[in-house]
Amino acid sequence: MSYDRSQRFETRAIHAGQDPDPTTGAVITPIYQTSTFAQEEVGKHKGFDYSRSDNPTRSALQTALASLEDADWALAYASGLAGTQNVWYLLAPGDHMILSDDAYGGTYRLVSKVLARYGLEYTMVDLTDLDAVRAAVQPNTKMIWAETPTNPYLKIVDIAGMAEIAKGAGARLVIDNTFASPYLQKPLSLGADLVLHSTTKYLGGHSDVVGGAVIGNDPEVYDTLKFHQNAAGAVPAPFDSWLVLRGLKTLSVRMREHNRNAAKIVELLSNNPAVEQVYYPGLESHPGHEVAKRQMLNGFGGMVSFTTAGGYAAARKFVETTKVFTLAESLGGIESLIEHPGEMTHASMAGSGHEVADNLIRLSVGIEHIDDLVEDIEQALAAVAPAKATV
Ligand SMILES: *Cc1c(COP(=O)(O)O)cnc(C)c1O
């Protein structure tokens, strides 16, 4: 998975792993839509024998992904959760994992409803509190799983601080870097052992593909995960790999627009009487702001959450009133999305003791013209504005 390490991020996003096709000169990596590859003699082939094991389009994607995290290797999967499951194959029954008390709903579902059945132990902790994490470490703790910024409260986890705790405990630190993307944040450089991405989000960037990736430097971990990628088989199709490759090329341009538009929307929501609280790591009042400034190198991203002053009814009305912001799950695409986490992305938290507030709204601010986004949020705010006191 070699690439030119002297090249900058923007250049790697376009070229790493994507030299012109050696047989035809095609500038863009072809979609190698084939399940199998011819062998000259038994076992003698050009590096590919069966597409579950490896496929040239996927291979190009893996090199490109590794380059963006300044890493030695990357493995691509059919979804972010398929990648998550693969990482958890590093654990054995009786092992213990620490994860965030506001982990991605699907991550929580996988650990609590599936992996727990196979004897994996876990503790959910507020990972912004490093003392609480130290206190949760057990002799059998083998992994700390953290997202930052978190979903949906945009809490900031101190990656370097967490890496130190993990090292002391003899555990691996895995950072779900989906919300930040490698353009904003490079967890491996801060001491994390592995990075997980749902490439469905910012890396794909166009809401037209589901995919995942695991990225790291340790060659033994690579061998284990590569074995399981093939053994369990949750690999991305050649076309899906191609879509993510295509998305990566514009990642830096898109992220700069997401940053800019989100900052404007945050400004609009702050101090509006219809809004109770805004959650955005770029706000100086955000408790994680100082850590975010240290570890997020190119801005604070496009995700914004807030609560409505009018409670659940206002939140429901708000998400059903916006027109440019489409009511939908997911995030990280060019288009703006809005959702109600309590009933949508985080519905699986119901009854867990880790439910999200029912007046919480999450925005994935897209890259449309900012004036259209502002007008849309303004009309929705007006629709849920608290009644004015009559004089
Ligand atoms: C979407 C998401 C996932 C899961 O990814 P899929 O591609 O939907 O399987 C994991 N972590 C975070 C933070 C996500 O947003």
Tab-separated table of C-alpha atoms and ligand atoms in Angstrom:
chain	number	residue	atom	x	y	z
A	1	MET	CA	0.000	0.000	0.000
A	2	SER	CA	2.684	2.452	-0.937
A	3	TYR	CA	2.020	6.089	-1.779
A	4	ASP	CA	4.093	9.237	-2.076
A	5	ARG	CA	4.373	10.503	1.495
A	6	SER	CA	5.862	13.800	0.348
A	7	GLN	CA	2.542	14.773	-1.260
A	8	ARG	CA	-0.026	16.837	0.601
A	9	PHE	CA	-3.488	15.727	1.669
A	10	GLU	CA	-5.355	17.244	-1.304
A	11	THR	CA	-2.974	15.614	-3.786
A	12	ARG	CA	-3.062	12.217	-2.119
A	13	ALA	CA	-6.874	12.291	-2.089
A	14	ILE	CA	-6.754	12.446	-5.878
A	15	HIS	CA	-3.693	10.310	-6.680
A	16	ALA	CA	-2.766	7.851	-3.906
A	17	GLY	CA	-3.290	4.295	-5.182
A	18	GLN	CA	-4.759	5.739	-8.374
A	19	ASP	CA	-2.046	5.728	-11.016
A	20	PRO	CA	-3.367	5.480	-14.604
A	21	ASP	CA	-4.504	1.933	-15.407
A	22	PRO	CA	-1.413	0.019	-16.650
A	23	THR	CA	-3.247	-1.862	-19.425
A	24	THR	CA	-5.360	0.937	-20.942
A	25	GLY	CA	-4.020	4.201	-19.559
A	26	ALA	CA	-7.445	5.037	-18.061
A	27	VAL	CA	-6.849	8.049	-15.809
A	28	ILE	CA	-9.618	7.106	-13.403
A	29	THR	CA	-9.413	3.751	-11.621
A	30	PRO	CA	-11.772	1.333	-13.428
A	31	ILE	CA	-14.595	-0.506	-11.679
A	32	TYR	CA	-13.241	-4.056	-11.822
A	33	GLN	CA	-16.680	-5.650	-11.869
A	34	THR	CA	-15.499	-9.239	-11.713
A	35	SER	CA	-15.819	-11.942	-9.099
A	36	THR	CA	-12.813	-13.976	-10.222
A	37	PHE	CA	-9.454	-13.694	-12.015
A	38	ALA	CA	-7.712	-15.981	-14.520
A	39	GLN	CA	-4.734	-18.018	-13.282
A	40	GLU	CA	-1.859	-18.917	-15.597
A	41	GLU	CA	-1.004	-21.981	-13.573
A	42	VAL	CA	-2.573	-23.203	-10.351
A	43	GLY	CA	-1.921	-20.472	-7.793
A	44	LYS	CA	-0.055	-18.242	-10.267
A	45	HIS	CA	-1.912	-14.979	-10.908
A	46	LYS	CA	-1.447	-11.201	-11.015
A	47	GLY	CA	-2.151	-10.709	-7.295
A	48	PHE	CA	-5.910	-11.272	-7.449
A	49	ASP	CA	-7.793	-14.573	-7.394
A	50	TYR	CA	-11.301	-13.914	-6.018
A	51	SER	CA	-12.981	-10.590	-5.255
A	52	ARG	CA	-13.929	-11.348	-1.644
A	53	SER	CA	-10.209	-11.767	-0.947
A	54	ASP	CA	-9.135	-8.758	-3.000
A	55	ASN	CA	-10.230	-6.625	-5.923
A	56	PRO	CA	-8.215	-3.940	-7.741
A	57	THR	CA	-10.797	-1.157	-7.235
A	58	ARG	CA	-10.958	-1.943	-3.522
A	59	SER	CA	-7.186	-2.111	-3.374
A	60	ALA	CA	-6.908	1.409	-4.832
A	61	LEU	CA	-9.446	2.659	-2.295
A	62	GLN	CA	-7.530	1.066	0.584
A	63	THR	CA	-4.302	2.777	-0.457
A	64	ALA	CA	-6.054	6.136	-0.817
A	65	LEU	CA	-7.683	5.783	2.615
A	66	ALA	CA	-4.390	4.826	4.273
A	67	SER	CA	-2.741	7.886	2.725
A	68	LEU	CA	-5.346	10.282	4.103
A	69	GLU	CA	-4.740	9.106	7.683
A	70	ASP	CA	-0.926	9.077	7.110
A	71	ALA	CA	-1.125	5.349	7.843
A	72	ASP	CA	0.600	2.183	6.638
A	73	TRP	CA	-2.603	0.337	5.735
A	74	ALA	CA	-6.367	0.477	5.409
A	75	LEU	CA	-9.024	-2.184	4.947
A	76	ALA	CA	-12.391	-1.389	3.348
A	77	TYR	CA	-15.720	-2.937	4.335
A	78	ALA	CA	-19.323	-3.090	3.160
A	79	SER	CA	-20.372	-0.665	5.927
A	80	GLY	CA	-19.006	1.154	8.942
A	81	LEU	CA	-20.567	-1.469	11.191
A	82	ALA	CA	-18.986	-4.306	9.188
A	83	GLY	CA	-15.633	-2.610	9.856
A	84	THR	CA	-16.533	-2.233	13.536
A	85	GLN	CA	-17.402	-5.921	13.786
A	86	ASN	CA	-14.095	-6.816	12.138
A	87	VAL	CA	-12.157	-4.765	14.704
A	88	TRP	CA	-14.010	-6.539	17.471
A	89	TYR	CA	-12.702	-9.879	16.153
A	90	LEU	CA	-9.473	-8.743	17.845
A	91	LEU	CA	-11.280	-9.444	21.139
A	92	ALA	CA	-12.121	-12.770	22.773
A	93	PRO	CA	-14.913	-13.892	25.114
A	94	GLY	CA	-14.271	-12.478	28.593
A	95	ASP	CA	-12.470	-9.405	27.276
A	96	HIS	CA	-13.737	-6.008	28.362
A	97	MET	CA	-14.257	-2.881	26.287
A	98	ILE	CA	-14.876	0.711	27.328
A	99	LEU	CA	-17.056	2.796	25.054
A	100	SER	CA	-18.787	6.140	25.090
A	101	ASP	CA	-22.131	6.625	26.822
A	102	ASP	CA	-23.264	8.440	23.671
A	103	ALA	CA	-21.797	6.040	21.124
A	104	TYR	CA	-23.323	5.810	17.652
A	105	GLY	CA	-26.624	3.939	18.083
A	106	GLY	CA	-25.615	1.110	15.745
A	107	THR	CA	-22.310	0.631	17.561
A	108	TYR	CA	-24.195	0.346	20.845
A	109	ARG	CA	-26.666	-2.113	19.312
A	110	LEU	CA	-23.858	-4.306	17.955
A	111	VAL	CA	-22.068	-4.519	21.299
A	112	SER	CA	-25.145	-4.842	23.542
A	113	LYS	CA	-27.393	-7.087	21.409
A	114	VAL	CA	-24.826	-9.164	19.494
A	115	LEU	CA	-21.300	-9.191	20.913
A	116	ALA	CA	-22.510	-9.414	24.532
A	117	ARG	CA	-24.086	-12.783	23.585
A	118	TYR	CA	-20.578	-14.016	22.748
A	119	GLY	CA	-19.191	-13.043	26.141
A	120	LEU	CA	-17.774	-9.605	25.389
A	121	GLU	CA	-17.993	-7.364	28.449
A	122	TYR	CA	-18.386	-3.618	28.143
A	123	THR	CA	-18.783	-0.463	30.214
A	124	MET	CA	-20.252	2.775	28.917
A	125	VAL	CA	-18.551	5.872	30.257
A	126	ASP	CA	-18.596	9.612	29.608
A	127	LEU	CA	-15.287	9.617	27.732
A	128	THR	CA	-14.812	13.371	28.186
A	129	ASP	CA	-14.059	12.522	31.838
A	130	LEU	CA	-10.596	10.878	31.796
A	131	ASP	CA	-10.801	10.058	35.526
A	132	ALA	CA	-14.023	8.156	34.907
A	133	VAL	CA	-12.264	6.231	32.134
A	134	ARG	CA	-9.318	5.366	34.438
A	135	ALA	CA	-11.816	4.159	37.041
A	136	ALA	CA	-13.572	1.959	34.462
A	137	VAL	CA	-10.385	0.130	33.446
A	138	GLN	CA	-10.383	-3.533	34.542
A	139	PRO	CA	-7.654	-6.175	34.360
A	140	ASN	CA	-9.409	-7.622	31.280
A	141	THR	CA	-9.876	-4.287	29.484
A	142	LYS	CA	-8.513	-4.805	25.961
A	143	MET	CA	-10.044	-1.954	24.011
A	144	ILE	CA	-11.232	1.620	24.378
A	145	TRP	CA	-13.647	2.660	21.645
A	146	ALA	CA	-14.149	6.383	21.267
A	147	GLU	CA	-15.824	8.741	18.826
A	148	THR	CA	-14.914	12.385	18.678
A	149	PRO	CA	-16.840	14.558	18.125
A	150	THR	CA	-19.529	12.245	19.499
A	151	ASN	CA	-22.902	11.598	18.025
A	152	PRO	CA	-25.285	13.362	18.629
A	153	TYR	CA	-23.974	15.665	21.395
A	154	LEU	CA	-20.686	16.621	19.679
A	155	LYS	CA	-18.742	15.963	22.866
A	156	ILE	CA	-14.970	16.103	22.455
A	157	VAL	CA	-12.771	13.264	23.647
A	158	ASP	CA	-9.111	14.059	24.322
A	159	ILE	CA	-7.463	11.531	21.965
A	160	ALA	CA	-3.914	11.953	23.326
A	161	GLY	CA	-5.152	11.669	26.934
A	162	MET	CA	-7.174	8.580	26.070
A	163	ALA	CA	-4.174	7.019	24.274
A	164	GLU	CA	-2.130	7.358	27.448
A	165	ILE	CA	-4.798	5.565	29.510
A	166	ALA	CA	-5.113	2.818	26.902
A	167	LYS	CA	-1.348	2.313	26.809
A	168	GLY	CA	-1.171	2.078	30.619
A	169	ALA	CA	-3.968	-0.487	30.594
A	170	GLY	CA	-2.454	-2.585	27.799
A	171	ALA	CA	-5.571	-1.896	25.727
A	172	ARG	CA	-5.973	-0.711	22.140
A	173	LEU	CA	-7.488	2.685	21.451
A	174	VAL	CA	-9.816	2.814	18.450
A	175	ILE	CA	-11.118	6.196	17.295
A	176	ASP	CA	-14.271	6.401	15.205
A	177	ASN	CA	-13.206	9.381	13.070
A	178	THR	CA	-16.405	9.502	11.023
A	179	PHE	CA	-17.637	12.903	12.226
A	180	ALA	CA	-14.329	14.719	11.771
A	181	SER	CA	-12.862	12.986	8.699
A	182	PRO	CA	-9.072	12.842	8.272
A	183	TYR	CA	-9.135	16.362	6.814
A	184	LEU	CA	-9.930	17.718	10.279
A	185	GLN	CA	-8.360	15.147	12.589
A	186	LYS	CA	-5.636	12.458	12.492
A	187	PRO	CA	-6.107	10.154	15.502
A	188	LEU	CA	-3.126	7.888	14.730
A	189	SER	CA	-0.781	10.877	15.075
A	190	LEU	CA	-2.228	11.458	18.572
A	191	GLY	CA	-1.538	7.901	19.756
A	192	ALA	CA	-4.630	5.957	18.669
A	193	ASP	CA	-3.998	2.380	17.473
A	194	LEU	CA	-6.778	2.180	14.899
A	195	VAL	CA	-9.197	4.481	13.113
A	196	LEU	CA	-12.704	3.441	12.069
A	197	HIS	CA	-14.683	5.251	9.386
A	198	SER	CA	-18.167	4.972	8.109
A	199	THR	CA	-17.205	6.001	4.557
A	200	THR	CA	-20.959	6.366	4.034
A	201	LYS	CA	-20.580	9.837	5.543
A	202	TYR	CA	-17.963	12.526	4.726
A	203	LEU	CA	-15.505	10.285	2.863
A	204	GLY	CA	-18.084	9.124	0.306
A	205	GLY	CA	-19.705	12.511	0.756
A	206	HIS	CA	-22.590	12.240	-1.701
A	207	SER	CA	-25.132	10.073	0.157
A	208	ASP	CA	-24.994	7.427	-2.552
A	209	VAL	CA	-22.999	4.610	-0.963
A	210	VAL	CA	-22.688	2.638	2.297
A	211	GLY	CA	-19.167	1.642	3.310
A	212	GLY	CA	-16.602	1.412	6.077
A	213	ALA	CA	-12.869	1.353	6.684
A	214	VAL	CA	-10.358	0.406	9.365
A	215	ILE	CA	-6.961	2.109	9.231
A	216	GLY	CA	-3.761	1.580	11.210
A	217	ASN	CA	-0.006	0.984	11.329
A	218	ASP	CA	0.535	-2.290	13.226
A	219	PRO	CA	1.369	-5.037	10.659
A	220	GLU	CA	0.194	-7.866	12.946
A	221	VAL	CA	-3.189	-6.226	13.425
A	222	TYR	CA	-3.364	-5.813	9.651
A	223	ASP	CA	-2.761	-9.537	9.148
A	224	THR	CA	-5.462	-10.462	11.667
A	225	LEU	CA	-8.023	-8.038	10.265
A	226	LYS	CA	-7.209	-8.881	6.656
A	227	PHE	CA	-7.743	-12.554	7.495
A	228	HIS	CA	-11.130	-11.740	9.043
A	229	GLN	CA	-12.107	-9.361	6.225
A	230	ASN	CA	-11.846	-12.342	3.865
A	231	ALA	CA	-13.085	-14.988	6.328
A	232	ALA	CA	-16.251	-13.088	7.308
A	233	GLY	CA	-16.633	-11.520	3.862
A	234	ALA	CA	-18.315	-8.151	4.531
A	235	VAL	CA	-16.401	-6.496	1.690
A	236	PRO	CA	-17.467	-3.512	-0.428
A	237	ALA	CA	-18.513	-4.097	-4.044
A	238	PRO	CA	-16.211	-2.747	-6.781
A	239	PHE	CA	-18.763	-0.055	-7.694
A	240	ASP	CA	-19.162	1.006	-4.043
A	241	SER	CA	-15.368	1.161	-3.692
A	242	TRP	CA	-15.273	3.355	-6.806
A	243	LEU	CA	-17.936	5.708	-5.421
A	244	VAL	CA	-15.929	6.240	-2.237
A	245	LEU	CA	-12.750	6.769	-4.293
A	246	ARG	CA	-14.590	9.387	-6.314
A	247	GLY	CA	-15.874	11.073	-3.154
A	248	LEU	CA	-12.420	11.251	-1.563
A	249	LYS	CA	-11.111	13.431	-4.369
A	250	THR	CA	-13.150	16.431	-3.204
A	251	LEU	CA	-12.992	15.798	0.556
A	252	SER	CA	-10.899	18.852	1.419
A	253	VAL	CA	-13.010	21.210	-0.700
A	254	ARG	CA	-16.228	19.868	0.780
A	255	MET	CA	-14.971	19.980	4.366
A	256	ARG	CA	-14.010	23.638	4.045
A	257	GLU	CA	-17.565	24.461	2.888
A	258	HIS	CA	-19.138	22.287	5.620
A	259	ASN	CA	-17.047	24.162	8.205
A	260	ARG	CA	-18.063	27.573	6.879
A	261	ASN	CA	-21.781	26.843	6.516
A	262	ALA	CA	-22.012	25.128	9.913
A	263	ALA	CA	-20.368	28.100	11.649
A	264	LYS	CA	-23.011	30.414	10.123
A	265	ILE	CA	-25.878	28.151	11.201
A	266	VAL	CA	-24.455	27.955	14.743
A	267	GLU	CA	-24.353	31.746	14.861
A	268	LEU	CA	-27.994	31.882	13.794
A	269	LEU	CA	-29.163	29.317	16.379
A	270	SER	CA	-27.201	30.835	19.264
A	271	ASN	CA	-29.229	33.349	21.251
A	272	ASN	CA	-32.472	32.592	19.424
A	273	PRO	CA	-35.336	32.331	21.969
A	274	ALA	CA	-36.701	29.180	20.262
A	275	VAL	CA	-33.399	27.397	20.959
A	276	GLU	CA	-32.477	26.055	24.392
A	277	GLN	CA	-28.855	25.001	23.781
A	278	VAL	CA	-26.491	24.630	20.836
A	279	TYR	CA	-23.884	21.856	20.751
A	280	TYR	CA	-20.911	22.663	18.500
A	281	PRO	CA	-17.213	22.203	19.365
A	282	GLY	CA	-16.352	25.472	17.594
A	283	LEU	CA	-18.265	27.439	20.243
A	284	GLU	CA	-16.005	28.938	22.894
A	285	SER	CA	-18.640	28.017	25.468
A	286	HIS	CA	-18.423	24.322	24.454
A	287	PRO	CA	-16.739	22.389	27.309
A	288	GLY	CA	-14.492	20.564	24.814
A	289	HIS	CA	-13.515	23.650	22.841
A	290	GLU	CA	-9.894	23.820	24.037
A	291	VAL	CA	-9.248	20.135	23.326
A	292	ALA	CA	-11.019	20.473	19.968
A	293	LYS	CA	-8.764	23.393	19.017
A	294	ARG	CA	-5.746	21.203	19.803
A	295	GLN	CA	-6.749	18.089	17.923
A	296	MET	CA	-9.017	19.328	15.124
A	297	LEU	CA	-6.542	20.939	12.775
A	298	ASN	CA	-8.743	22.394	10.051
A	299	GLY	CA	-12.023	23.452	11.647
A	300	PHE	CA	-14.879	21.899	13.589
A	301	GLY	CA	-16.920	20.151	10.902
A	302	GLY	CA	-20.446	20.247	9.591
A	303	MET	CA	-22.389	18.583	12.409
A	304	VAL	CA	-24.484	20.757	14.725
A	305	SER	CA	-26.969	19.679	17.399
A	306	PHE	CA	-29.374	21.803	19.428
A	307	THR	CA	-32.354	21.527	21.727
A	308	THR	CA	-35.590	23.447	21.273
A	309	ALA	CA	-36.963	25.681	24.033
A	310	GLY	CA	-40.467	24.360	23.260
A	311	GLY	CA	-39.634	20.741	24.169
A	312	TYR	CA	-40.519	17.639	22.161
A	313	ALA	CA	-43.461	19.216	20.298
A	314	ALA	CA	-41.299	22.061	19.004
A	315	ALA	CA	-38.495	19.698	18.004
A	316	ARG	CA	-40.903	17.454	16.037
A	317	LYS	CA	-42.450	20.498	14.354
A	318	PHE	CA	-39.025	21.974	13.522
A	319	VAL	CA	-37.690	18.865	11.786
A	320	GLU	CA	-40.902	18.578	9.764
A	321	THR	CA	-40.883	22.291	8.791
A	322	THR	CA	-37.506	22.720	7.095
A	323	LYS	CA	-37.482	22.450	3.302
A	324	VAL	CA	-33.846	22.661	2.194
A	325	PHE	CA	-32.737	20.581	5.205
A	326	THR	CA	-34.208	17.175	4.307
A	327	LEU	CA	-35.634	15.056	7.112
A	328	ALA	CA	-33.458	11.944	6.946
A	329	GLU	CA	-30.995	9.813	8.871
A	330	SER	CA	-27.281	9.801	8.005
A	331	LEU	CA	-24.893	12.722	7.577
A	332	GLY	CA	-21.792	13.953	5.831
A	333	GLY	CA	-23.240	14.394	2.327
A	334	ILE	CA	-23.265	17.495	0.181
A	335	GLU	CA	-26.945	18.044	0.986
A	336	SER	CA	-28.199	19.364	4.326
A	337	LEU	CA	-30.058	16.891	6.495
A	338	ILE	CA	-32.053	17.260	9.695
A	339	GLU	CA	-33.221	14.577	12.088
A	340	HIS	CA	-34.704	13.833	15.493
A	341	PRO	CA	-32.143	11.486	17.131
A	342	GLY	CA	-34.505	10.284	19.901
A	343	GLU	CA	-36.889	8.741	17.376
A	344	MET	CA	-34.511	8.133	14.479
A	345	THR	CA	-30.745	7.465	14.675
A	346	HIS	CA	-30.729	6.852	18.414
A	347	ALA	CA	-34.048	5.025	18.809
A	348	SER	CA	-32.059	1.875	19.686
A	349	MET	CA	-30.911	3.626	22.903
A	350	ALA	CA	-34.489	3.464	24.280
A	351	GLY	CA	-34.550	1.714	27.642
A	352	SER	CA	-30.735	1.673	27.922
A	353	GLY	CA	-30.471	4.521	30.422
A	354	HIS	CA	-28.487	6.407	27.759
A	355	GLU	CA	-31.409	7.924	25.830
A	356	VAL	CA	-30.938	11.303	24.161
A	357	ALA	CA	-33.172	14.276	25.032
A	358	ASP	CA	-36.505	14.259	23.186
A	359	ASN	CA	-36.124	17.951	22.224
A	360	LEU	CA	-32.751	17.332	20.555
A	361	ILE	CA	-32.286	18.028	16.823
A	362	ARG	CA	-29.224	17.080	14.783
A	363	LEU	CA	-28.164	18.900	11.632
A	364	SER	CA	-25.736	17.740	8.991
A	365	VAL	CA	-25.010	21.081	7.355
A	366	GLY	CA	-24.399	20.623	3.639
A	367	ILE	CA	-22.676	22.735	1.033
A	368	GLU	CA	-25.697	24.465	-0.545
A	369	HIS	CA	-25.628	28.289	-0.718
A	370	ILE	CA	-25.512	29.555	2.835
A	371	ASP	CA	-28.350	32.076	2.245
A	372	ASP	CA	-30.767	29.267	1.353
A	373	LEU	CA	-29.765	27.358	4.480
A	374	VAL	CA	-30.133	30.435	6.680
A	375	GLU	CA	-33.569	31.279	5.245
A	376	ASP	CA	-34.723	27.706	5.788
A	377	ILE	CA	-33.613	27.603	9.430
A	378	GLU	CA	-35.096	31.082	10.020
A	379	GLN	CA	-38.548	30.050	8.802
A	380	ALA	CA	-38.452	26.892	10.935
A	381	LEU	CA	-37.370	28.897	13.986
A	382	ALA	CA	-40.285	31.290	13.380
A	383	ALA	CA	-42.678	28.331	13.232
A	384	VAL	CA	-41.678	27.183	16.742
A	385	ALA	CA	-41.014	30.626	18.260
A	386	PRO	CA	-42.305	30.986	21.804
A	387	ALA	CA	-45.464	33.144	21.972
A	388	LYS	CA	-44.507	36.796	22.470
A	389	ALA	CA	-45.742	38.411	25.675
A	390	THR	CA	-48.502	40.889	24.780
A	391	VAL	CA	-48.110	44.382	26.191
B	1	LIG	C1	-22.936	5.904	10.426
B	1	LIG	C2	-21.964	5.726	11.513
B	1	LIG	C3	-21.444	4.462	11.808
B	1	LIG	C4	-21.910	3.213	11.113
B	1	LIG	O1	-21.628	3.233	9.761
B	1	LIG	P1	-22.511	2.486	8.629
B	1	LIG	O2	-21.780	2.810	7.380
B	1	LIG	O3	-23.892	3.056	8.684
B	1	LIG	O4	-22.516	1.042	8.963
B	1	LIG	C5	-20.497	4.370	12.809
B	1	LIG	N1	-20.070	5.460	13.495
B	1	LIG	C6	-20.570	6.686	13.239
B	1	LIG	C7	-20.076	7.839	14.033
B	1	LIG	C8	-21.519	6.869	12.252
B	1	LIG	O5	-22.019	8.080	12.017
